[in-house]
mmCIF file of C-alpha atoms and ligand atoms in Angstrom:
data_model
loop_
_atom_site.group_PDB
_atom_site.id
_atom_site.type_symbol
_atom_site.label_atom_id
_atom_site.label_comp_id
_atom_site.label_asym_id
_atom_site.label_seq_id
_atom_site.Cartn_x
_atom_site.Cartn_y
_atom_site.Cartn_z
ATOM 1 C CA UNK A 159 41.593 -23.805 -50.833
ATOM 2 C CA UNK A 160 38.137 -25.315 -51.223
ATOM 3 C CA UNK A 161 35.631 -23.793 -54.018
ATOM 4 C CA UNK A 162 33.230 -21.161 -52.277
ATOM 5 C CA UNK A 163 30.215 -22.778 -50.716
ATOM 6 C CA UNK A 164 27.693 -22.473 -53.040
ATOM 7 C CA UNK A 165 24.175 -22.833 -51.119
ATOM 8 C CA UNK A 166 23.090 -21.850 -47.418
ATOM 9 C CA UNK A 167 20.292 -22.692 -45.309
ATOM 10 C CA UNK A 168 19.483 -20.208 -43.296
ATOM 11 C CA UNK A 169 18.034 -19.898 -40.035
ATOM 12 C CA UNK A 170 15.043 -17.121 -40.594
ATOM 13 C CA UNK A 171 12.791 -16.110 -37.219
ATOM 14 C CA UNK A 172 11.299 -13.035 -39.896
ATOM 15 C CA UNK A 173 13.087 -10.959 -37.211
ATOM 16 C CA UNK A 174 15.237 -8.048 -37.791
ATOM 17 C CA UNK A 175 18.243 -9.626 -37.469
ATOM 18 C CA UNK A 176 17.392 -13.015 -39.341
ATOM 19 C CA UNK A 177 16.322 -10.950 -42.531
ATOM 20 C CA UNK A 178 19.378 -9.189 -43.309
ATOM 21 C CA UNK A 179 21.226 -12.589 -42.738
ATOM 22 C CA UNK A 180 18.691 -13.749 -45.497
ATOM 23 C CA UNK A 181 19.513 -10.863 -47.578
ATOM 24 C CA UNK A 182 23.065 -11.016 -46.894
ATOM 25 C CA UNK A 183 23.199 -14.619 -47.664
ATOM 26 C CA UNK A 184 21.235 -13.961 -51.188
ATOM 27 C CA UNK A 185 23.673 -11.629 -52.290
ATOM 28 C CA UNK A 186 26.290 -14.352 -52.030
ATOM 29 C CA UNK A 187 25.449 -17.829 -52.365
ATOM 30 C CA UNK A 188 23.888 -19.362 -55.537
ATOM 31 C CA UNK A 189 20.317 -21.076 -53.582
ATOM 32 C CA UNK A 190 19.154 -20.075 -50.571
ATOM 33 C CA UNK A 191 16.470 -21.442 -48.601
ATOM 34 C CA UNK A 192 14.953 -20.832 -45.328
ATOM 35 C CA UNK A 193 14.139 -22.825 -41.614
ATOM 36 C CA UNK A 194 11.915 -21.531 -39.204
ATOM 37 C CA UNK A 195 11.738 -23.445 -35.835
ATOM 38 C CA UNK A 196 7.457 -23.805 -34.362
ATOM 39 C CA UNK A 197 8.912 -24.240 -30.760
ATOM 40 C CA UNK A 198 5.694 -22.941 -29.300
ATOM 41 C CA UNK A 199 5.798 -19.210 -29.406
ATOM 42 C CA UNK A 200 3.239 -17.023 -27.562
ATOM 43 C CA UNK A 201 2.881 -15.174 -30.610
ATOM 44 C CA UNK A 202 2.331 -15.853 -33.839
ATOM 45 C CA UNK A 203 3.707 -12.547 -35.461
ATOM 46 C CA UNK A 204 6.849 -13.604 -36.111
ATOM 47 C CA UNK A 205 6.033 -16.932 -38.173
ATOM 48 C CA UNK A 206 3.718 -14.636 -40.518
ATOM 49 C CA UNK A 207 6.788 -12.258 -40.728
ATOM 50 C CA UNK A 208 9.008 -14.577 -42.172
ATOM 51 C CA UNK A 209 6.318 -15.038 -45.410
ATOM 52 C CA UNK A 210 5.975 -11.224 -45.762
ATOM 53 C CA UNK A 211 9.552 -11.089 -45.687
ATOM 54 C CA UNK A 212 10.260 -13.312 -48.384
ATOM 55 C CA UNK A 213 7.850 -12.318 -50.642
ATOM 56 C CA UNK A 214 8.930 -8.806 -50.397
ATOM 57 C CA UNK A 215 12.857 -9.434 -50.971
ATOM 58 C CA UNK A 216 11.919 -11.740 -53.748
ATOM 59 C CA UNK A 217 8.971 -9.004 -55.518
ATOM 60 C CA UNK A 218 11.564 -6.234 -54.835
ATOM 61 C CA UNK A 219 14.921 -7.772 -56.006
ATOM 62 C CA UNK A 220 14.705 -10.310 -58.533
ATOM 63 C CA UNK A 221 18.052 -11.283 -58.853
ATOM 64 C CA UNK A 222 17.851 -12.639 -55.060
ATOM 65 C CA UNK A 223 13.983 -14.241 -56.157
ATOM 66 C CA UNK A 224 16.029 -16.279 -58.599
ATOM 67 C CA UNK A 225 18.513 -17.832 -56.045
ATOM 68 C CA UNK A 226 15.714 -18.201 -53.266
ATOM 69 C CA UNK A 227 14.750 -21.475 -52.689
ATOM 70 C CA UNK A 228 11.907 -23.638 -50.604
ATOM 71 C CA UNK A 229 11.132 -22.490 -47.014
ATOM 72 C CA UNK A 230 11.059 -25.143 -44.074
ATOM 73 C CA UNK A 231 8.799 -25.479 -41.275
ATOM 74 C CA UNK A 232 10.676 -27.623 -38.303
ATOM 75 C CA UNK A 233 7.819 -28.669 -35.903
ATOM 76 C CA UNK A 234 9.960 -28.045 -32.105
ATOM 77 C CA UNK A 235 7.006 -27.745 -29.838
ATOM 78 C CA UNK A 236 8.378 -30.681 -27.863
ATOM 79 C CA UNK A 237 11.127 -28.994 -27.377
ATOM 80 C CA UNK A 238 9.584 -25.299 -26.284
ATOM 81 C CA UNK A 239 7.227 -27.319 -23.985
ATOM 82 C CA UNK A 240 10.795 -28.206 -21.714
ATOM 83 C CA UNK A 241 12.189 -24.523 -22.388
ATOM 84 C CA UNK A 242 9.150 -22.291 -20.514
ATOM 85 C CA UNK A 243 10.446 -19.213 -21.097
ATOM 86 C CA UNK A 244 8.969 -16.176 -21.153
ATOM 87 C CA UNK A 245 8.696 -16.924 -24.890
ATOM 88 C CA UNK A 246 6.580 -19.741 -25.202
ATOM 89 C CA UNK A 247 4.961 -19.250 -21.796
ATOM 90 C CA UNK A 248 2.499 -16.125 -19.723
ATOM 91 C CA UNK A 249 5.389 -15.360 -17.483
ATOM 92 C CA UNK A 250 7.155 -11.946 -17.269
ATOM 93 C CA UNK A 251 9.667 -10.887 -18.981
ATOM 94 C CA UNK A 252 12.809 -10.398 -16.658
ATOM 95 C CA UNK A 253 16.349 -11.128 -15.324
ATOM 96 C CA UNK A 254 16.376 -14.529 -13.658
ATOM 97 C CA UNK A 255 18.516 -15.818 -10.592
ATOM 98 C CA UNK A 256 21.046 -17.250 -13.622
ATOM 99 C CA UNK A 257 21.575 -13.515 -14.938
ATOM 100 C CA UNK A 258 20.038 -13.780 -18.072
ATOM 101 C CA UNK A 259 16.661 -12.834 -19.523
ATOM 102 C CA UNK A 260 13.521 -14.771 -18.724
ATOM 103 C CA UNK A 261 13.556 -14.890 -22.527
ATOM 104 C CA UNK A 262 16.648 -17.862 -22.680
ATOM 105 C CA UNK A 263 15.183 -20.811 -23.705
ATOM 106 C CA UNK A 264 18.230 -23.279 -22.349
ATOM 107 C CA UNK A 265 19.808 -24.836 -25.124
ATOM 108 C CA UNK A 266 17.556 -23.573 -27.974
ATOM 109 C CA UNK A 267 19.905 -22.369 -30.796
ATOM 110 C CA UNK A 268 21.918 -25.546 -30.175
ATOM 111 C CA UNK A 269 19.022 -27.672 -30.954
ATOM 112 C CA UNK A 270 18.331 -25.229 -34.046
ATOM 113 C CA UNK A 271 21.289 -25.826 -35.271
ATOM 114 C CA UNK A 272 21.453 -29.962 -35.012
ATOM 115 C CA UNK A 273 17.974 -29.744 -37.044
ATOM 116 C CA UNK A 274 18.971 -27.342 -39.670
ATOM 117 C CA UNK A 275 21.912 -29.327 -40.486
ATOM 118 C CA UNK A 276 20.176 -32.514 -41.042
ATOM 119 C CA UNK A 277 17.627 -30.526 -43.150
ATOM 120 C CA UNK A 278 20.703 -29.050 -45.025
ATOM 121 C CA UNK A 279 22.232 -32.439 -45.692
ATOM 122 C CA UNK A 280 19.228 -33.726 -47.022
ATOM 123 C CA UNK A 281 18.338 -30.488 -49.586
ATOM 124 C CA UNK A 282 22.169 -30.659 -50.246
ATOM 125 C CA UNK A 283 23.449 -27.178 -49.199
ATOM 126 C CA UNK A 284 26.691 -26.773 -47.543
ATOM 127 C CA UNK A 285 26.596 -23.507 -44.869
ATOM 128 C CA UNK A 286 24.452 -22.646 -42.197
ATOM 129 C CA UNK A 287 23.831 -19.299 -41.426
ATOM 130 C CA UNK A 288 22.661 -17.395 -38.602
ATOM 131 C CA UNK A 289 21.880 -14.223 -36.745
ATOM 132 C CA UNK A 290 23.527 -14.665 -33.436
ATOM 133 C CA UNK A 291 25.399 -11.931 -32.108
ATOM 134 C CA UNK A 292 27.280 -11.145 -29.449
ATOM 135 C CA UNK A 293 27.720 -7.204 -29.672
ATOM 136 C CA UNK A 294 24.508 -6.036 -28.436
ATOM 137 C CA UNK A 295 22.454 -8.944 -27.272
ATOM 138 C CA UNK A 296 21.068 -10.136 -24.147
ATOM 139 C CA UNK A 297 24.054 -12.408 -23.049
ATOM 140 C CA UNK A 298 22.302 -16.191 -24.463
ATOM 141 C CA UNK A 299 25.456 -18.110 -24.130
ATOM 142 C CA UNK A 300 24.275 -20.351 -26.923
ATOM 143 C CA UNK A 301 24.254 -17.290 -29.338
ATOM 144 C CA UNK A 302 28.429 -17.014 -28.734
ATOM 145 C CA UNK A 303 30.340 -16.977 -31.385
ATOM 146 C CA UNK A 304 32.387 -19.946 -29.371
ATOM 147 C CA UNK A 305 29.745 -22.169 -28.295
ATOM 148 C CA UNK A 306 29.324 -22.105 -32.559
ATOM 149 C CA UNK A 307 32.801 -22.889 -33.248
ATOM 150 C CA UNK A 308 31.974 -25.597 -30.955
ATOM 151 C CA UNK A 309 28.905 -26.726 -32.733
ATOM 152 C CA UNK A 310 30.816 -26.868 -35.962
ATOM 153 C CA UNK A 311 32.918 -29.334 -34.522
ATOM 154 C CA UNK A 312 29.909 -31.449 -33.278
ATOM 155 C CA UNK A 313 28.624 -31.932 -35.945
ATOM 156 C CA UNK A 314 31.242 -32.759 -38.425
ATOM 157 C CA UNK A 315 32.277 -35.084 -35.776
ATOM 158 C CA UNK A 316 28.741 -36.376 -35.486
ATOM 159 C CA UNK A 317 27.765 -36.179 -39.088
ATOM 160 C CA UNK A 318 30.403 -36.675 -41.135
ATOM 161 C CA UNK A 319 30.448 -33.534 -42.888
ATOM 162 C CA UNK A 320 31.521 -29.636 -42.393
ATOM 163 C CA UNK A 321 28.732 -27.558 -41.643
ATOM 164 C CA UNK A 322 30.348 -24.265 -41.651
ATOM 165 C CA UNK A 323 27.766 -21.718 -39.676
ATOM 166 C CA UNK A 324 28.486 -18.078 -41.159
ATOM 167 C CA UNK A 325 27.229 -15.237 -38.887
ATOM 168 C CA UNK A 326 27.466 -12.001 -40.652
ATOM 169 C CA UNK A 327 26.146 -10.663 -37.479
ATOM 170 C CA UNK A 328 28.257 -11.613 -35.067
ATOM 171 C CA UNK A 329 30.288 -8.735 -34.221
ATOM 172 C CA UNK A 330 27.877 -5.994 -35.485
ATOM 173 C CA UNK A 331 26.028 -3.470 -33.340
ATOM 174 C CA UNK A 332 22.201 -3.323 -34.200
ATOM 175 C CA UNK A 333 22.852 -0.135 -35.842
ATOM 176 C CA UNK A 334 25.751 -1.670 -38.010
ATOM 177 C CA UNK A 335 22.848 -4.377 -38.716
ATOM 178 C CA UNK A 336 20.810 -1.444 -40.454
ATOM 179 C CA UNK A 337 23.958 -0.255 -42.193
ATOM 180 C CA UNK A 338 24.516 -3.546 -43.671
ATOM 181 C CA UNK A 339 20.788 -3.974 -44.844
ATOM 182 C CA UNK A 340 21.354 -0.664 -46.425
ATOM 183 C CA UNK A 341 24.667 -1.505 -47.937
ATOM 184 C CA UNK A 342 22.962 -5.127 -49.466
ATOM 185 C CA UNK A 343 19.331 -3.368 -50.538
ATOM 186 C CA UNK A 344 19.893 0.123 -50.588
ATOM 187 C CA UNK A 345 16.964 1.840 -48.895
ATOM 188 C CA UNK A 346 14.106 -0.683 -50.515
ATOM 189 C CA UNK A 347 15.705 -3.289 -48.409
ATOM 190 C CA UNK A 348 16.385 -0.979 -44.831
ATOM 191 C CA UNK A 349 11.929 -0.203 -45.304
ATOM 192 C CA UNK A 350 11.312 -3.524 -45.912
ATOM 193 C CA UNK A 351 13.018 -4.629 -42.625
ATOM 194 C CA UNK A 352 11.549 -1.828 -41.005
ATOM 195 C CA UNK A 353 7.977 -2.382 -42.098
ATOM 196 C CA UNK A 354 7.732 -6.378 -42.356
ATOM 197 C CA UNK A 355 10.021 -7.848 -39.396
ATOM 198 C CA UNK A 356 9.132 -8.557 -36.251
ATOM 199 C CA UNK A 357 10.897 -7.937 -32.991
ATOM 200 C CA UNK A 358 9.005 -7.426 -30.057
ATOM 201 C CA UNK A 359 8.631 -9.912 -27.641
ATOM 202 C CA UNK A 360 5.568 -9.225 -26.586
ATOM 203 C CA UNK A 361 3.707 -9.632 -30.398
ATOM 204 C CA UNK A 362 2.842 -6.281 -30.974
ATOM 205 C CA UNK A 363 2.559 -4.925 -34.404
ATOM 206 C CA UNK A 364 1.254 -1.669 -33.130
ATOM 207 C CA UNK A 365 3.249 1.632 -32.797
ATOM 208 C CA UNK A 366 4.053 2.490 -36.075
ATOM 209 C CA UNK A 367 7.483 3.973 -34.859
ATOM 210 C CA UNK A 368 10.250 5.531 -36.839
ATOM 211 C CA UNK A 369 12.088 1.827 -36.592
ATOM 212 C CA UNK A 370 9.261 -0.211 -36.791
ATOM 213 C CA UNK A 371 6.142 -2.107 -35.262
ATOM 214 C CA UNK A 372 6.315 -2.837 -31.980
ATOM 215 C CA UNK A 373 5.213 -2.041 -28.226
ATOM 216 C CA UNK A 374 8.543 0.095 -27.744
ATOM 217 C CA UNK A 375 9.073 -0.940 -24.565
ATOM 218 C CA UNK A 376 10.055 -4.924 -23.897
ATOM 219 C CA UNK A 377 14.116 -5.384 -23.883
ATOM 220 C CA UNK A 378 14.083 -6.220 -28.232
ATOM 221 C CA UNK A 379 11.858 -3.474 -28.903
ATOM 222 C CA UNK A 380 14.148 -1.052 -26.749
ATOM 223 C CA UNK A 381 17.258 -2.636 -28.495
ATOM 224 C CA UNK A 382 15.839 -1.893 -31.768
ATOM 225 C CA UNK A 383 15.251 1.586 -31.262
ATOM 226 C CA UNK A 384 18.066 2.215 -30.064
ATOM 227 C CA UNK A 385 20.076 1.106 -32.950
ATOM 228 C CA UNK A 386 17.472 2.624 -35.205
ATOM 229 C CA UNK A 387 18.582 5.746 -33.422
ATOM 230 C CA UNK A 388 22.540 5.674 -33.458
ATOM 231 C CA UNK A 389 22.200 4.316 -37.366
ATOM 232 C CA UNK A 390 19.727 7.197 -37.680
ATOM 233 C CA UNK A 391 21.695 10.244 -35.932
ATOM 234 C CA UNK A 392 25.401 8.680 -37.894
ATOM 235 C CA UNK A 393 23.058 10.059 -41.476
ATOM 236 C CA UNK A 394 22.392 6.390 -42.254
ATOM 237 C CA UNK A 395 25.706 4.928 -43.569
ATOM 238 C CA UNK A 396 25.717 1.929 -45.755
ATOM 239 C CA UNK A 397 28.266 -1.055 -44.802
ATOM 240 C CA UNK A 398 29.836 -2.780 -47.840
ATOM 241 C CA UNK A 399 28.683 -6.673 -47.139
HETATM 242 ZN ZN1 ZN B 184 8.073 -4.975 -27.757
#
C-alpha cells in the first residue's frame, strides 16, 4: 500500500460544513491549506467567514496552526456570471421545473474541483478534500459521492496524477457534522463553528440563535437548526474522526 497522503487542499466556503472538513483534515494530514472559489456571490459573509475561521482554529489549537498552510483565492466570476442562481443573482430562492433548488449552480463543484487540483499540483499536495454530502442536502447531483468517484477518474486521466477527493462528510447527517466537530475540537471547536461560519443563504449574520447566525428561515438556515437540534436533544455526543 502507498504511504498516507501527507498534505490536502481543501475546499473551504467558511461554511459549516467546509470548517469541520478543515478541522478534520488538520487533525490528519501534515500541511493543509485552503481554496475559496469568488464565483460572484450575493453576499459577501461567507468569504469574510473563511478568515475568521482560520484564525480562530489556528489561535485556539496550535498544533493544527503549525500544519496550516497559505489560503487561495480562485477568481470564478466568469463562471457564476453563466450559473444565475439564486446565489449569485436577486432571484428567489425555490424549487425549479428540474427539482432542485434555485440555489444549483449547474456544474459548479465540478469546476471547483478541476481548479483546486491544478492549484494542488502546483503547491504539491496530494488530496482534495471536500464537504459534499449526500445525507441531508438539497439533492446537487454534483455534490454525489459518484459524480466524485467520477471526477477522480477525470482527472488522473486528464492530469496525469491521482487526486484522491476525501469527503469526511459524505454520509453524515448535519447533526453527526456537529458530533464530529466536537469529537476533533472538543467544545472550543463546536463554538467556534457555531459563532464564526456562515450558512444562510440569504447573508444574514443576525439572529444570534442557539446554532448560530443566521435569518432562520431560508432552506440552509432551516437545515442547520435542525441538526443543531437532533445533535442538541441526543446530549451532544462526540464522533471519534
Ligand atoms: Zn438563512
Amino acid at each position: 500500500m502507498a504511504e498516507p497522503p501527507s498534505g490536502a487542499l481543501v475546499l473551504f466556503s467558511g461554511g459549516q460544513d467546509s470548517s469541520v472538513c478543515l478541522a478534520w483534515a488538520l487533525d490528519r494530514y501534515a500541511r493543509v491549506e485552503t481554496v475559496g472559489f469568488d464565483y460572484g456571490q450575493r453576499h459577501r459573509a461567507e468569504l469574510a467567514a473563511r478568515q475568521a475561521m482560520r484564525a480562530g482554529m489556528a489561535e485556539r489549537f496550535p498544533a493544527w496552526a503549525a500544519r496550516l498552510g497559505g489560503d487561495h483565492m480562485l477568481d470564478q466570476r466568469g463562471f457564476g456570471a453563466i450559473g444565475e442562481t439564486a446565489l449569485t443573482t436577486e432571484r428567489a430562492i425555490e424549487i425549479t421545473e428540474r427539482g432542485l433548488p434555485s440555489t444549483f449552480v449547474p456544474g459548479r463543484n465540478l469546476v471547483f474541483f478541476v481548479y483546486a487540483a491544478a492549484l494542488a499540483d502546483r503547491l504539491g499536495l496530494e488530496t482534495l478534500v471536500g464537504g459534499m454530502c449526500e445525507t441531508d442536502y438539497s439533492g446537487y447531483p454534483d455534490c454525489r459521492r459518484a459524480t466524485l468517484d467520477a471526477m477522480e477518474t477525470v482527472l488522473e486521466l486528464g492530469i496525469e496524477r491521482a487526486f484522491p477527493i476525501a469527503t469526511p462528510l459524505m454520509r453524515l447527517t448535519k447533526a453527526e457534522t456537529w458530533a464530529l466537530a466536537k469529537g476533533l475540537g472538543g467544545e472550543a471547536l463546536v463554538e467556534l463553528i457555531r459563532a464564526e461560519s456562515h450558512t444562510c443563504y440569504l447573508g444574514r449574520r443576525d439572529g444570534a440563535h442557539d446554532w448560530g447566525l443566521g435569518c432562520g428561515a431560508c432552506p440552509a438556515c432551516e437545515l442547520r437548526a435542525k441538526g443543531w437540534r437532533e445533535w442538541a436533544d441526543a446530549g451532544r455526543p462526540a464522533m471519534t474522526p
